[in-house]
Amino acid sequence: MDAYYKSLLDKNKAWVKEKLLKDREFFDKLTEGQQPPLLWIGCADSRVPANQIIGAEPGEVFVHRNIANLVVHTDMNMLSVLDYAVNVLEVKHVIVCGHYGCGGVQAAMTNNSYGIIDNWIRHIKDVYRFHSKELDAITDETKKFDKFVELNVIEQVYDLAKTSIVQNAWKKGGDLNIHGWVYALKNGLIKDLNVTFNNDSQLNKTYQLDL
Ligand code: CO
């Protein structure tokens, strides 16, 4: 068997040992249930592991990841995760975390075809079209890419706010805050885009639901 593959199981055993050394009841506590305060919607990119970059322990973060951290309102996977997080786990925060250097966002800036993924990337192209005036005006390619990454996160925050799940939670008076972050691969730091939504007042009237 491939040594790398085998090493994964060995590392798991070492991790268990380390956790038990610090806290004999670590796993016993986790079997009792979860009450994470946070839902993380991030990119599938291997360099942006949700728990590790915010120093969170198991049980702390409910996680949904896909290519380019998209909130697509017909994505049953995302909707199910969101519904469970908001209505059952009653998370207080939802964080959409994108990252600079995102391959999905970069692909959306080109006309290249990558196969079936083109249809997923198309959602990011829509973000470009919404903001094409601002993005086309940026001549520096890196700056344009960075801005596109940020705008993509912001649009996903809006898309969360537009869902009936989030609007229902707000109508019921729930304390639910939606945030947009961007992680920098080059130094590990997170930039808060300060686009926090905590009620539907900031939402474009077209999307407000009478619930
Ligand atoms: Co990415």
Short mmCIF file of N, CA, C and O and ligand atoms in Angstrom, two decimals, residues 43 45 68-69 99 102-104, ligand 1:
data_model
loop_
_atom_site.label_atom_id
_atom_site.label_comp_id
_atom_site.label_asym_id
_atom_site.label_seq_id
_atom_site.Cartn_x
_atom_site.Cartn_y
_atom_site.Cartn_z
N CYS A 43 -14.29 27.75 0.39
CA CYS A 43 -13.84 27.13 -0.85
C CYS A 43 -13.32 25.73 -0.55
O CYS A 43 -12.79 25.47 0.53
N ASP A 45 -10.80 24.50 -1.75
CA ASP A 45 -9.33 24.55 -1.85
C ASP A 45 -8.66 23.96 -0.60
O ASP A 45 -8.99 24.33 0.52
N ALA A 68 -15.07 27.76 -4.99
CA ALA A 68 -15.26 29.22 -4.94
C ALA A 68 -16.35 29.68 -3.97
O ALA A 68 -16.95 30.73 -4.15
N ASN A 69 -16.60 28.86 -2.92
CA ASN A 69 -17.50 29.25 -1.82
C ASN A 69 -18.80 29.92 -2.29
O ASN A 69 -19.13 31.03 -1.87
N HIS A 99 -11.02 33.23 -0.73
CA HIS A 99 -9.57 33.38 -0.57
C HIS A 99 -8.94 33.95 -1.83
O HIS A 99 -9.38 33.64 -2.94
N CYS A 102 -8.00 32.30 -5.67
CA CYS A 102 -8.98 31.21 -5.86
C CYS A 102 -9.04 30.79 -7.33
O CYS A 102 -9.33 31.62 -8.21
N GLY A 103 -8.79 29.51 -7.57
CA GLY A 103 -8.78 29.00 -8.95
C GLY A 103 -10.12 29.13 -9.65
O GLY A 103 -10.19 29.36 -10.85
N GLY A 104 -11.19 28.97 -8.89
CA GLY A 104 -12.53 29.07 -9.46
C GLY A 104 -12.82 30.48 -9.95
O GLY A 104 -13.37 30.68 -11.04
CO CO B 1 -10.85 28.72 -4.14
#
